[in-house]
Each structure stands twice: as structure tokens, then as C-alpha cells.
Coordinates of C-alpha atoms (C1' of nucleotides) in Angstrom, one line a residue:
Chain A
M958 CA 164.7 139.8 127.7
N959 CA 161.3 141.3 128.0
N960 CA 160.8 144.2 125.6
E961 CA 157.4 144.9 126.5
P962 CA 156.8 148.2 127.9
S963 CA 155.3 148.8 131.4
V964 CA 153.4 151.9 132.8
F965 CA 155.0 152.1 136.2
I966 CA 152.1 153.5 138.5
V967 CA 153.5 155.4 141.8
D968 CA 150.8 156.7 144.1
D969 CA 149.9 156.3 147.7
E970 CA 146.4 156.0 147.3
E971 CA 145.6 152.4 146.8
P972 CA 142.1 153.3 144.9
I973 CA 144.0 155.6 142.2
R974 CA 146.5 152.7 141.6
S975 CA 143.9 150.2 141.0
A976 CA 141.9 152.6 138.6
L977 CA 144.9 153.6 136.6
A978 CA 146.0 149.8 136.6
L979 CA 142.6 148.7 135.3
L980 CA 142.4 151.5 132.7
M981 CA 145.9 150.0 131.2
E982 CA 144.7 146.6 131.3
S983 CA 141.4 147.6 129.3
V984 CA 143.7 148.8 126.7
G985 CA 146.4 145.9 126.9
L986 CA 148.9 147.8 128.5
K987 CA 151.2 146.1 131.2
S988 CA 151.2 147.8 134.6
E989 CA 153.1 147.7 137.9
S990 CA 152.0 149.5 140.6
F991 CA 154.3 151.1 143.7
S992 CA 152.7 152.3 147.0
S993 CA 155.8 155.1 147.6
A994 CA 158.6 156.6 145.6
Q995 CA 161.0 154.7 147.5
E996 CA 159.6 151.4 146.6
Y997 CA 159.7 152.3 142.9
L998 CA 163.4 153.2 143.4
D999 CA 164.2 149.8 145.2
Q1000 CA 163.2 148.1 142.1
F1001 CA 164.3 150.6 139.2
D1002 CA 165.9 149.1 136.4
A1003 CA 167.0 151.3 133.4
T1004 CA 166.6 148.6 131.1
K1005 CA 163.0 148.4 131.5
P1006 CA 161.1 150.5 128.8
G1007 CA 157.7 152.2 129.4
C1008 CA 156.4 155.3 131.1
L1009 CA 156.1 156.8 134.8
I1010 CA 152.6 158.1 136.3
L1011 CA 153.5 159.7 139.4
D1012 CA 151.7 161.1 142.2
V1013 CA 153.1 164.5 143.4
R1014 CA 152.1 164.2 147.4
M1015 CA 153.1 161.3 148.9
P1016 CA 154.3 160.6 152.4
G1017 CA 158.4 160.2 152.2
L1018 CA 159.9 161.1 148.8
S1019 CA 157.4 163.4 147.1
G1020 CA 156.9 162.8 143.3
L1021 CA 159.3 165.6 142.4
D1022 CA 162.1 164.3 144.6
L1023 CA 161.8 161.1 142.6
Q1024 CA 161.8 163.0 139.4
G1025 CA 165.0 164.8 140.6
R1026 CA 166.7 161.3 141.3
L1027 CA 165.6 159.8 138.0
G1028 CA 166.9 162.7 136.5
A1029 CA 170.4 161.9 137.6
E1030 CA 170.4 158.6 135.7
K1031 CA 171.4 158.1 132.0
I1032 CA 168.0 156.8 131.1
H1033 CA 164.6 156.7 132.5
P1034 CA 161.0 156.4 131.6
P1035 CA 159.1 159.5 130.7
I1036 CA 157.1 161.1 134.0
I1037 CA 153.6 161.7 133.9
I1038 CA 152.9 163.8 137.0
I1039 CA 149.1 163.8 138.5
T1040 CA 148.3 165.4 141.4
G1041 CA 145.0 166.4 143.5
H1042 CA 146.0 169.7 144.4
G1043 CA 148.6 171.0 142.2
D1044 CA 149.8 174.8 142.1
V1045 CA 151.1 176.6 139.2
P1046 CA 154.8 176.9 140.2
M1047 CA 154.7 173.1 140.9
A1048 CA 153.8 172.5 137.3
V1049 CA 156.0 174.8 135.8
R1050 CA 158.9 173.1 137.9
A1051 CA 157.9 169.6 136.9
V1052 CA 157.7 170.7 133.3
T1053 CA 160.9 172.7 133.2
A1054 CA 162.4 169.5 135.0
G1055 CA 161.4 167.4 132.0
A1056 CA 158.2 166.0 132.7
V1057 CA 156.0 165.2 129.8
D1058 CA 152.9 166.2 131.3
F1059 CA 151.2 167.6 134.6
I1060 CA 147.5 166.6 135.1
E1061 CA 145.3 167.2 137.9
K1062 CA 142.9 164.8 139.5
P1063 CA 140.5 163.8 138.5
F1064 CA 141.8 163.1 135.3
N1065 CA 139.9 162.1 131.9
N1066 CA 140.5 158.6 131.1
Q1067 CA 141.0 159.1 127.4
S1068 CA 143.2 161.9 127.4
M1069 CA 145.5 160.1 130.1
L1070 CA 145.5 157.0 127.7
D1071 CA 146.6 159.4 124.9
N1072 CA 149.3 160.8 127.2
V1073 CA 150.7 157.2 128.1
H1074 CA 151.0 156.2 124.8
R1075 CA 152.7 159.2 123.3
A1076 CA 155.2 158.9 126.5
I1077 CA 155.7 155.2 125.7
E1078 CA 156.7 156.0 122.0
Q1079 CA 159.1 158.6 123.4
D1080 CA 160.7 156.2 125.5
A1081 CA 161.1 153.7 122.9
K1082 CA 162.7 156.3 121.0
Q1083 CA 164.9 157.7 123.3
R1084 CA 166.0 154.0 124.3
G1085 CA 166.9 153.5 120.7
E1086 CA 168.9 156.5 120.7
S1087 CA 170.6 155.7 124.1
S1088 CA 171.4 151.9 123.2
R1089 CA 173.2 153.2 119.6
L1090 CA 175.2 155.9 121.8
Q1091 CA 176.3 153.4 124.3
D1092 CA 177.5 151.0 121.5
V1093 CA 179.3 154.0 120.2
E1094 CA 180.9 155.0 123.8
Q1095 CA 182.0 151.5 124.5
R1096 CA 184.0 151.6 121.2
Y1097 CA 185.3 154.9 122.0
D1098 CA 186.5 153.5 125.4
D1099 CA 188.6 150.9 123.8
L1100 CA 190.6 153.5 122.3
T1101 CA 194.0 154.2 123.6
P1102 CA 194.8 157.7 124.7
R1103 CA 197.1 158.2 121.9
E1104 CA 194.2 157.0 119.5
K1105 CA 191.9 159.4 121.2
E1106 CA 194.3 162.2 120.5
V1107 CA 194.8 161.3 116.9
L1108 CA 190.8 161.1 116.6
Q1109 CA 190.3 164.5 118.1
C1110 CA 193.0 166.0 115.5
V1111 CA 191.1 164.1 112.6
I1112 CA 187.9 165.6 113.4
D1113 CA 189.1 168.8 113.8
G1114 CA 190.1 168.4 110.1
K1115 CA 194.0 168.4 110.6
R1116 CA 195.8 166.5 107.8
N1117 CA 198.2 163.6 109.0
K1118 CA 201.2 165.9 108.3
I1119 CA 200.0 168.4 110.7
I1120 CA 199.0 166.1 113.3
A1121 CA 202.6 164.3 113.1
S1122 CA 204.3 167.6 113.7
E1123 CA 201.7 168.9 116.5
M1124 CA 202.2 165.5 118.2
N1125 CA 205.9 165.2 117.4
I1126 CA 205.8 162.0 116.0
S1127 CA 206.1 160.8 112.2
Q1128 CA 203.4 160.6 109.8
S1129 CA 203.7 156.9 109.6
T1130 CA 202.6 156.8 113.6
V1131 CA 199.8 158.8 112.7
E1132 CA 198.6 156.7 110.2
A1133 CA 198.9 153.6 112.1
H1134 CA 196.8 155.3 115.0
R1135 CA 194.4 156.7 112.3
S1136 CA 193.8 153.3 110.7
K1137 CA 193.3 151.6 114.4
V1138 CA 190.8 154.3 115.3
M1139 CA 188.6 153.5 112.1
E1140 CA 189.1 149.8 112.8
K1141 CA 188.2 150.1 116.4
M1142 CA 185.3 152.7 115.9
K1143 CA 184.0 150.5 113.0
A1144 CA 183.8 153.5 110.5
N1145 CA 184.2 152.6 106.9
T1146 CA 184.4 156.5 106.0
L1147 CA 185.3 159.6 107.7
S1148 CA 181.9 161.0 107.7
D1149 CA 180.8 157.5 109.7
L1150 CA 183.7 158.6 112.1
M1151 CA 182.6 162.4 112.4
R1152 CA 178.8 161.2 112.8
M1153 CA 180.0 158.9 116.0
S1154 CA 181.9 161.8 117.0
L1155 CA 179.0 163.9 117.1
L1156 CA 177.1 161.7 119.3
L1157 CA 179.9 161.4 121.6
K1158 CA 179.8 165.4 121.6
L1159 CA 183.6 165.4 120.6
I1160 CA 182.2 168.2 118.3
Q1161 CA 181.4 171.5 119.1
Chain B
M1149 CA 173.2 198.8 114.6
N1150 CA 171.8 198.7 118.3
N1151 CA 173.0 195.5 119.9
E1152 CA 171.5 196.3 123.3
P1153 CA 169.0 194.1 124.6
S1154 CA 165.2 195.3 125.2
V1155 CA 163.0 194.2 127.7
F1156 CA 159.8 193.8 125.8
I1157 CA 156.6 194.3 128.0
V1158 CA 153.2 193.1 126.9
D1159 CA 150.4 194.0 129.3
D1160 CA 147.1 195.5 129.0
E1161 CA 147.1 197.1 132.4
E1162 CA 149.1 200.2 132.3
P1163 CA 150.0 199.9 136.2
I1164 CA 151.8 196.6 135.5
R1165 CA 153.6 197.8 132.3
S1166 CA 154.9 200.9 134.3
A1167 CA 155.7 198.9 137.5
L1168 CA 157.8 196.4 135.2
A1169 CA 159.3 199.3 132.9
L1170 CA 160.5 201.1 136.2
L1171 CA 162.1 197.6 137.6
M1172 CA 163.8 197.3 134.5
E1173 CA 165.0 200.7 134.3
S1174 CA 166.3 200.3 137.8
V1175 CA 168.9 197.7 137.0
G1176 CA 169.8 199.6 133.7
L1177 CA 167.6 197.6 131.4
K1178 CA 166.2 199.1 128.4
S1179 CA 162.6 198.4 127.8
E1180 CA 159.5 198.9 125.5
S1181 CA 155.9 198.6 126.5
F1182 CA 152.9 197.6 124.5
S1183 CA 149.4 197.5 125.7
S1184 CA 148.3 194.6 123.2
A1185 CA 149.8 191.4 121.4
Q1186 CA 148.6 193.2 118.2
E1187 CA 150.7 196.2 119.0
Y1188 CA 153.9 194.1 119.7
L1189 CA 153.4 192.4 116.7
D1190 CA 153.2 195.0 114.4
Q1191 CA 156.4 196.2 115.4
F1192 CA 158.2 192.9 115.8
D1193 CA 161.5 192.8 114.6
A1194 CA 163.2 189.8 114.8
T1195 CA 166.6 191.3 114.9
K1196 CA 166.0 192.9 118.2
P1197 CA 167.6 191.2 120.9
G1198 CA 166.1 191.0 124.2
C1199 CA 163.3 189.1 126.0
L1200 CA 159.4 189.3 126.3
I1201 CA 157.3 189.5 129.5
L1202 CA 153.9 188.6 128.4
D1203 CA 150.3 189.0 130.0
V1204 CA 148.2 186.0 129.3
R1205 CA 144.8 187.4 129.7
M1206 CA 144.6 190.4 127.4
P1207 CA 141.6 191.8 125.0
G1208 CA 142.1 190.6 121.5
L1209 CA 145.1 188.4 120.9
S1210 CA 145.7 186.4 124.1
G1211 CA 149.5 186.0 125.3
L1212 CA 149.2 182.3 124.4
D1213 CA 148.3 183.1 121.0
L1214 CA 150.9 185.8 120.7
Q1215 CA 153.3 182.6 121.8
G1216 CA 151.7 180.8 119.1
R1217 CA 152.6 183.3 116.3
L1218 CA 156.1 184.0 117.5
G1219 CA 156.7 180.1 117.7
A1220 CA 156.5 180.1 113.9
E1221 CA 159.3 182.7 113.7
K1222 CA 162.7 181.5 113.0
I1223 CA 164.0 183.3 116.0
H1224 CA 162.2 185.4 118.8
P1225 CA 163.2 186.7 122.2
P1226 CA 162.6 184.1 125.1
I1227 CA 159.0 184.7 126.5
I1228 CA 158.2 184.8 130.3
I1229 CA 154.6 184.7 131.0
I1230 CA 152.8 186.4 133.8
T1231 CA 149.3 186.3 134.8
G1232 CA 147.1 187.2 137.5
H1233 CA 144.8 184.1 137.4
G1234 CA 146.8 181.2 135.7
D1235 CA 145.7 177.6 136.1
V1236 CA 147.6 174.5 135.9
P1237 CA 146.7 173.4 132.4
M1238 CA 147.6 176.8 131.1
A1239 CA 150.9 177.0 132.9
V1240 CA 151.6 173.4 131.4
R1241 CA 150.8 174.3 127.9
A1242 CA 152.8 177.6 128.0
V1243 CA 156.0 176.0 129.2
T1244 CA 155.7 173.0 127.0
A1245 CA 155.4 175.4 124.1
G1246 CA 158.5 176.6 124.8
A1247 CA 158.2 179.6 127.6
V1248 CA 160.8 180.0 129.8
D1249 CA 158.7 180.8 132.7
F1250 CA 155.4 181.1 134.0
I1251 CA 154.8 183.5 136.8
E1252 CA 151.8 184.6 138.9
K1253 CA 151.2 188.0 139.7
P1254 CA 152.0 189.5 142.1
F1255 CA 155.7 188.5 141.3
N1256 CA 158.8 188.7 143.3
N1257 CA 160.7 191.7 141.9
Q1258 CA 164.0 190.2 142.6
S1259 CA 163.0 186.8 141.1
M1260 CA 161.7 188.7 138.1
L1261 CA 164.8 190.3 137.1
D1262 CA 166.8 186.9 137.7
N1263 CA 164.3 185.1 135.1
V1264 CA 164.9 188.4 132.9
H1265 CA 168.7 188.3 133.2
R1266 CA 168.3 184.2 132.4
A1267 CA 166.3 184.9 129.4
I1268 CA 168.5 187.8 127.9
E1269 CA 171.5 185.5 128.3
Q1270 CA 169.4 182.9 126.5
D1271 CA 168.4 185.0 123.7
A1272 CA 172.1 186.2 123.3
K1273 CA 173.2 182.6 122.9
Q1274 CA 170.4 181.4 120.4
R1275 CA 170.9 184.7 118.5
G1276 CA 174.7 183.9 118.1
E1277 CA 173.8 180.5 117.0
S1278 CA 171.2 181.4 114.5
S1279 CA 173.3 184.3 113.0
R1280 CA 176.0 181.3 112.2
L1281 CA 172.9 179.5 110.9
Q1282 CA 171.9 182.0 108.6
D1283 CA 175.5 182.3 107.3
V1284 CA 175.8 179.1 106.2
E1285 CA 172.2 178.7 104.9
Q1286 CA 172.8 181.5 102.7
R1287 CA 176.0 179.7 101.5
Y1288 CA 174.0 176.7 100.8
D1289 CA 171.3 178.4 99.0
D1290 CA 173.9 179.6 96.7
L1291 CA 174.5 175.9 95.5
T1292 CA 173.2 174.6 92.2
P1293 CA 171.0 172.0 92.3
R1294 CA 173.7 169.7 91.2
E1295 CA 176.1 170.6 93.6
K1296 CA 173.6 170.0 96.4
E1297 CA 173.3 166.4 95.0
V1298 CA 176.8 165.7 95.4
L1299 CA 176.9 167.6 98.9
Q1300 CA 174.6 165.1 100.0
C1301 CA 176.6 162.3 98.4
V1302 CA 179.6 163.5 100.1
I1303 CA 178.4 163.8 103.4
D1304 CA 176.9 160.5 103.3
G1305 CA 180.6 159.2 102.9
K1306 CA 180.4 158.1 99.2
R1307 CA 183.5 157.9 97.0
N1308 CA 183.8 160.0 93.9
K1309 CA 183.9 156.8 91.8
I1310 CA 180.6 155.9 93.4
I1311 CA 178.8 158.9 93.2
A1312 CA 179.7 159.4 89.3
S1313 CA 178.2 155.9 88.7
E1314 CA 174.8 156.8 91.0
M1315 CA 174.8 160.1 89.2
N1316 CA 175.4 158.7 85.7
I1317 CA 178.4 161.3 85.0
S1318 CA 182.0 161.2 84.8
Q1319 CA 184.4 161.2 88.1
S1320 CA 185.9 164.4 86.6
T1321 CA 182.4 166.3 86.8
V1322 CA 181.9 164.9 90.3
E1323 CA 185.4 166.6 91.2
A1324 CA 184.2 169.7 89.6
H1325 CA 181.3 170.0 91.4
R1326 CA 182.8 168.7 94.5
S1327 CA 185.5 171.6 94.6
K1328 CA 182.8 174.4 93.6
V1329 CA 180.9 173.1 96.5
M1330 CA 184.0 173.6 99.1
E1331 CA 184.6 177.0 97.7
K1332 CA 181.2 177.9 97.8
M1333 CA 180.6 176.7 101.3
K1334 CA 184.0 178.1 102.5
A1335 CA 185.0 175.0 104.0
N1336 CA 188.8 174.0 104.1
T1337 CA 188.2 170.4 105.2
L1338 CA 185.9 167.5 105.0
S1339 CA 185.1 168.1 108.5
D1340 CA 184.6 171.6 108.2
L1341 CA 181.5 170.7 105.6
M1342 CA 180.5 168.2 107.7
R1343 CA 180.0 170.6 110.6
M1344 CA 178.1 172.7 108.5
S1345 CA 175.9 170.1 107.1
L1346 CA 174.9 169.2 110.7
L1347 CA 173.9 173.2 111.4
L1348 CA 171.5 172.5 108.0
K1349 CA 170.4 169.1 109.3
L1350 CA 171.5 167.6 106.1
I1351 CA 172.8 164.7 108.2
Q1352 CA 170.4 162.3 110.0
Chain C
dG501 C1' 167.9 185.1 69.6
dG502 C1' 171.6 185.6 72.4
dA503 C1' 173.7 186.2 76.8
dA504 C1' 175.0 184.1 81.1
dA505 C1' 174.8 180.4 84.3
dA506 C1' 175.0 175.4 85.0
dA507 C1' 176.7 171.0 83.5
dT508 C1' 179.6 168.3 81.4
dT509 C1' 184.1 166.0 80.2
dA510 C1' 189.6 165.4 79.9
dG511 C1' 194.1 165.0 81.2
dA512 C1' 198.1 165.6 84.0
dA513 C1' 200.6 166.3 88.3
dG514 C1' 200.8 166.4 92.7
dA515 C1' 199.1 165.6 97.7
dT516 C1' 197.1 162.9 100.7
dG517 C1' 195.1 159.0 102.8
dT518 C1' 195.0 153.3 103.1
dA519 C1' 196.3 148.8 103.4
dA520 C1' 199.8 145.4 104.5
dT521 C1' 203.7 143.8 106.5
dA522 C1' 207.4 144.1 109.7
dA523 C1' 210.3 145.6 113.5
dT524 C1' 211.7 148.3 117.6
dT525 C1' 211.1 150.5 121.8
dT526 C1' 208.0 151.8 126.0
dA527 C1' 204.8 151.3 129.5
dT528 C1' 201.9 148.7 132.5
dA529 C1' 200.5 145.0 135.0
dT530 C1' 200.6 140.6 137.4
Chain D
dA559 C1' 210.7 139.8 135.4
dT560 C1' 208.3 139.2 132.1
dA561 C1' 204.2 138.5 129.1
dT562 C1' 201.1 141.8 127.2
dA563 C1' 199.7 146.1 125.4
dA564 C1' 200.5 150.5 123.8
dA565 C1' 203.2 153.5 121.0
dT566 C1' 206.6 154.1 117.7
dT567 C1' 208.7 153.8 113.0
dA568 C1' 209.6 152.3 107.9
dT569 C1' 208.6 151.1 103.2
dT570 C1' 205.9 149.6 99.3
dA571 C1' 201.9 149.7 96.4
dC572 C1' 197.8 151.7 95.5
dA573 C1' 193.6 154.1 95.9
dT574 C1' 191.8 158.6 96.1
dC575 C1' 191.2 163.5 96.5
dT576 C1' 192.7 168.1 94.8
dT577 C1' 194.1 171.5 91.7
dC578 C1' 194.7 173.5 87.2
dT579 C1' 193.8 174.5 82.8
dA580 C1' 190.7 174.3 78.8
dA581 C1' 186.8 173.3 76.2
dT582 C1' 181.9 171.7 75.0
dT583 C1' 177.1 171.2 75.5
dT584 C1' 172.6 172.4 78.0
dT585 C1' 169.6 175.6 80.5
dT586 C1' 167.8 179.4 81.6
dC587 C1' 166.4 184.1 81.5
dC588 C1' 165.8 188.6 79.3

DNA sequence: GGAAAAATTAGAAGATGTAATAATTTATAT
DNA sequence: ATATAAATTATTACATCTTCTAATTTTTCC
């Protein structure tokens, strides 16, 4: 597997693409260029780390459209938007939709690199969090329906006795489910279990 | 106590202030107007619910300056920024600093009202969360240093025996501290305690 | 210096949770 | 229909946590 982050450059103007590619190369960053949003989407692979430099105005899918599509993905590279003729509402929309930056052309090379580095760091961070989450989600999915019920009761702080009477089963059964839950979730302590339940948003 | 939310209007131009005040009155919203950022700051009261409509360009403290000051407060009303001559970088800066919106004059009355209502809702929500948090913080502050240490160990999932040996005290002492912690924090169960510790960011 | 708060310890009784083992009854799916 | 997984129960022994009572030592503050 290749862990090295890439800068994905999506712009319909060739000179911009090569200028950005060159800029990235100059600091040892790998880059991949695409001349349209669709072309990027076609090869999109959620597992590839990096960040995205995206032009707003392009034939076909616009940059903001692409941003919208990516927003539906579980994880995607942080997006830096560049534009030749941006207006304020467009910038506000892009940033509130989660873009890490919105930069007007012509941009300053150094500040672009700063932004790229920050975005790549952010990507690495959220990618780490996401992989932990997926681990835990996998374990949770392995629980049987009954075990999930018991888990919910446990994180609500209910005693085994209470759980048993609420579920109309014996305390022994609750204990059996509970120990299965701990085993399957790989939790050593109740607080482990609570921390995982947090990630899974079973709490609050 | 007065729970009714206010729209705080901060703009150096009188006509804008009265237009906005009138607009708010037309939908039954209370408003308070200020002709400068300093004037608003002088009367600022974190306990007053509502939202803030803020002009960027003003003599003295600018809108963005005021936004920065408020950002240092524990809680403040959501900020809607309005501007006559905004540029993209300014908008990006304001939104990434947490402004809920950045609107250019002249604005559409209806969309302004929509934004105001959304902001007031958001304020009510974060105000509720913040008051729960303050409750819990108050209780936490009442813990003695030793009790705080024990609490940290407990939420790390350590057993009393382990805590005792790590702190070089007897298990009885740990039990004593622990029960004091539960009592002072008003936690009935371990999961109550974990939930509160989350709010306090003692976890992760 | 002395009052008040905090930290410390112990012991005992009872509640609660855990682990290991074993067995029966229900689903579920091929 | 029949393996397989899930759900159910019980028992025993042990570990752990909780509560209560009572007391001593140490700090802290006025």
C-alpha cells in the first residue's frame, strides 16, 4: 500500500495545472492532475491520502458541485478552492460547506504551499480517526441484535438486574450477553466500552 | 430573569440600524442597537441570548476585531456579518473564524430574517449545552486535588487496587475518594461519571 | 495556635460484576 | 431437514465495588 499523500489538482486550464504540479514537485510533494471534475471523480479512491486543489469554474461539473459530491463520502481529502473570479457568496458557501480555504487567482506560491501542508496534515489526522472508527464499527456490526440491546443498557448505566427485568430475561442471560459484548468489542474495562460507544455515537 | 432573545445590531450607520431594527420588530423580535463595536462590548453580557448582526467597516474597532474579542469569551451570540464592500479574503476569514454568515449590503430582508432565526436557534442550543457544562464544571471544581486524581484514574478504567498502588495509598483511601467523587459530581453510575468527564474533556 | 478541611486508614457486610462450564431452546439459512 | 448461530438459563467461585462507621494524621487558613 502507498501511504504517501498526493495533491490532487483539478482545473480545466492546462497552464494552471502544470504550474501547480511544478510548485508541488519543487517541495517534494507528489501530485496528480485532472482536467475536469468528472475525470477526478472517475478515479476517486477514498483510501488515497492527500488534499484537493479545485477550481470553481469549469465546463461540466463545477468545483462546488464536486465539493458537494465529495461531502457525501465518508472520508475525502480536504478541499482548497481556487478561483479566477470568485464572489463573496460563493466563498461563504464553499467555506461553510467545509472547504479549508478559498483562494483567488493569482495566488501567492508560498501561502498556497502553506495551505497545502496544513490540509495534508488535517487529512492525515482525520484519516487516522476514521480508521479507528471503522475498526470499532466493524466490531459493533458483529454484535447480535440482543447484544446491541444489552450494550445500550450498559452504557445507560443500568445494572444487570434492571436490564434483566426490562428485557424479561434472567440475570444470567444478561451476564452472558454482556461478556460477549466485552469480548467482541475488545473492551477490557467499562470505560473502554464507553469510549468506543462515544465514537459510535451511541451516547447522547 | 429575561429569557427572550435579542438581535444585537452593531453598525455605525444610523439608517442601517433603524432599518434592521424595524425589520426585526416586524416579526416580533426584540432588538438592541449600537453605533460602535466598543459600545456593544461595554454592555456585553454573556448571559443575554440572541444573535449579533455586525458591520465590518466601522470607525474604531472593526467588526472582525469585535468577532475576535468575542471568540475569546466562553459563550457569545452567533455572529452574522454584513458589509458594504466585502472582499473574498475577508469573507473567508470571517467564516473560518466562526461567523455563521457573511452578507453583502444591500441584503434581502427575508433571507436576513431566515439567517437571524437560524442563528437564534443555534444560540439557544449552544446556550443550553453551555449551562449544563457550567453545572458540571462547578461540581468538578469542588473536588479536592486528590479526588481529581482518583477521578482521572477511574475514567481511565483502572481498578481500585491499581489506583491504590499507583498513588501509594491504601485501597480504602481510594474507595473513600471515589465515593466522595460520585457524591460531589452527583453521579449515580459510572456511565454518568463518564458522560460528565466527556463534557469536561477529561477524556481523550 | 487552633479550627476546619483534606487525606488517610481499617473492617465488615452486602451488592454487583466476572469467568468458566455446561446445557437447552429458538431462529436462520442452505 | 439439519447444521449453524443466537438466545437462553443455571451454578459455582471469585473479584470488585459500595456503604457504613469510626478514627487518625496532615494541611491549610485565619
